[in-house]
PDB file of C-alpha atoms in Angstrom:
ATOM      1  CA  UNK R   1      16.847 124.280  13.180  1.00  0.00           C
ATOM      2  CA  UNK R   2      13.385 125.614  12.469  1.00  0.00           C
ATOM      3  CA  UNK R   3      13.771 124.716   8.789  1.00  0.00           C
ATOM      4  CA  UNK R   4      14.448 121.127   9.788  1.00  0.00           C
ATOM      5  CA  UNK R   5      11.352 121.067  11.988  1.00  0.00           C
ATOM      6  CA  UNK R   6       9.238 122.598   9.206  1.00  0.00           C
ATOM      7  CA  UNK R   7      10.550 120.016   6.729  1.00  0.00           C
ATOM      8  CA  UNK R   8       9.786 117.192   9.159  1.00  0.00           C
ATOM      9  CA  UNK R   9       6.264 118.498   9.704  1.00  0.00           C
ATOM     10  CA  UNK R  10       5.710 118.767   5.944  1.00  0.00           C
ATOM     11  CA  UNK R  11       7.024 115.243   5.516  1.00  0.00           C
ATOM     12  CA  UNK R  12       4.672 113.926   8.199  1.00  0.00           C
ATOM     13  CA  UNK R  13       1.733 115.758   6.633  1.00  0.00           C
ATOM     14  CA  UNK R  14       2.550 114.263   3.229  1.00  0.00           C
ATOM     15  CA  UNK R  15       2.803 110.770   4.679  1.00  0.00           C
ATOM     16  CA  UNK R  16      -0.492 111.233   6.524  1.00  0.00           C
ATOM     17  CA  UNK R  17      -2.221 112.442   3.356  1.00  0.00           C
ATOM     18  CA  UNK R  18      -0.872 109.469   1.438  1.00  0.00           C
ATOM     19  CA  UNK R  19      -2.085 107.023   4.086  1.00  0.00           C
ATOM     20  CA  UNK R  20      -5.546 108.595   4.142  1.00  0.00           C
ATOM     21  CA  UNK R  21      -5.687 108.441   0.355  1.00  0.00           C
ATOM     22  CA  UNK R  22      -4.720 104.767   0.397  1.00  0.00           C
ATOM     23  CA  UNK R  23      -7.349 103.986   3.025  1.00  0.00           C
ATOM     24  CA  UNK R  24      -9.991 105.753   0.935  1.00  0.00           C
ATOM     25  CA  UNK R  25      -9.073 103.717  -2.146  1.00  0.00           C
ATOM     26  CA  UNK R  26      -9.214 100.482  -0.137  1.00  0.00           C
ATOM     27  CA  UNK R  27     -12.619 101.433   1.288  1.00  0.00           C
ATOM     28  CA  UNK R  28     -13.970 102.106  -2.208  1.00  0.00           C
ATOM     29  CA  UNK R  29     -12.702  98.735  -3.432  1.00  0.00           C
ATOM     30  CA  UNK R  30     -14.239  97.008  -0.422  1.00  0.00           C
ATOM     31  CA  UNK R  31     -17.559  98.775  -1.031  1.00  0.00           C
ATOM     32  CA  UNK R  32     -17.510  97.648  -4.673  1.00  0.00           C
ATOM     33  CA  UNK R  33     -16.868  94.043  -3.600  1.00  0.00           C
ATOM     34  CA  UNK R  34     -19.687  94.178  -1.047  1.00  0.00           C
ATOM     35  CA  UNK R  35     -22.064  95.585  -3.661  1.00  0.00           C
ATOM     36  CA  UNK R  36     -21.038  92.892  -6.147  1.00  0.00           C
ATOM     37  CA  UNK R  37     -21.634  90.099  -3.623  1.00  0.00           C
ATOM     38  CA  UNK R  38     -24.980  91.609  -2.602  1.00  0.00           C
ATOM     39  CA  UNK R  39     -26.059  91.880  -6.240  1.00  0.00           C
ATOM     40  CA  UNK R  40     -25.053  88.272  -6.911  1.00  0.00           C
ATOM     41  CA  UNK R  41     -27.027  87.088  -3.874  1.00  0.00           C
ATOM     42  CA  UNK R  42     -30.029  89.165  -4.914  1.00  0.00           C
ATOM     43  CA  UNK R  43     -29.923  87.687  -8.435  1.00  0.00           C
ATOM     44  CA  UNK R  44     -29.674  84.174  -6.981  1.00  0.00           C
ATOM     45  CA  UNK R  45     -32.700  84.769  -4.768  1.00  0.00           C
ATOM     46  CA  UNK R  46     -34.680  86.165  -7.700  1.00  0.00           C
ATOM     47  CA  UNK R  47     -33.834  83.093  -9.795  1.00  0.00           C
ATOM     48  CA  UNK R  48     -34.860  80.745  -6.982  1.00  0.00           C
ATOM     49  CA  UNK R  49     -38.123  82.604  -6.452  1.00  0.00           C
ATOM     50  CA  UNK R  50     -38.793  82.529 -10.187  1.00  0.00           C
ATOM     51  CA  UNK R  51     -38.261  78.757 -10.186  1.00  0.00           C
ATOM     52  CA  UNK R  52     -40.665  78.373  -7.263  1.00  0.00           C
ATOM     53  CA  UNK R  53     -43.275  80.483  -9.029  1.00  0.00           C
ATOM     54  CA  UNK R  54     -42.845  78.452 -12.215  1.00  0.00           C
ATOM     55  CA  UNK R  55     -43.341  75.210 -10.279  1.00  0.00           C
ATOM     56  CA  UNK R  56     -46.458  76.636  -8.659  1.00  0.00           C
ATOM     57  CA  UNK R  57     -47.856  77.671 -12.038  1.00  0.00           C
ATOM     58  CA  UNK R  58     -47.146  74.215 -13.478  1.00  0.00           C
ATOM     59  CA  UNK R  59     -48.858  72.577 -10.490  1.00  0.00           C
ATOM     60  CA  UNK R  60     -51.885  74.816 -10.906  1.00  0.00           C
ATOM     61  CA  UNK R  61     -52.047  74.035 -14.624  1.00  0.00           C
ATOM     62  CA  UNK R  62     -51.831  70.307 -13.879  1.00  0.00           C
ATOM     63  CA  UNK R  63     -54.640  70.559 -11.332  1.00  0.00           C
ATOM     64  CA  UNK R  64     -56.828  72.530 -13.758  1.00  0.00           C
ATOM     65  CA  UNK R  65     -56.165  70.130 -16.641  1.00  0.00           C
TER      66      UNK R  65
END
């Protein structure tokens, strides 16, 4: 009877370890997706700011000329 209980406990521990491992993998994937989206947004903002700066420079050059 004790062998059965020990086997059940080992089985439950294995299942728990597997679930925790799966959760960790999912969290890492989610973190990668969040970082990718953040990087894309940051690049978009940089491009928009660069366009604004370019327009400002062109306006200043037009005023000077």
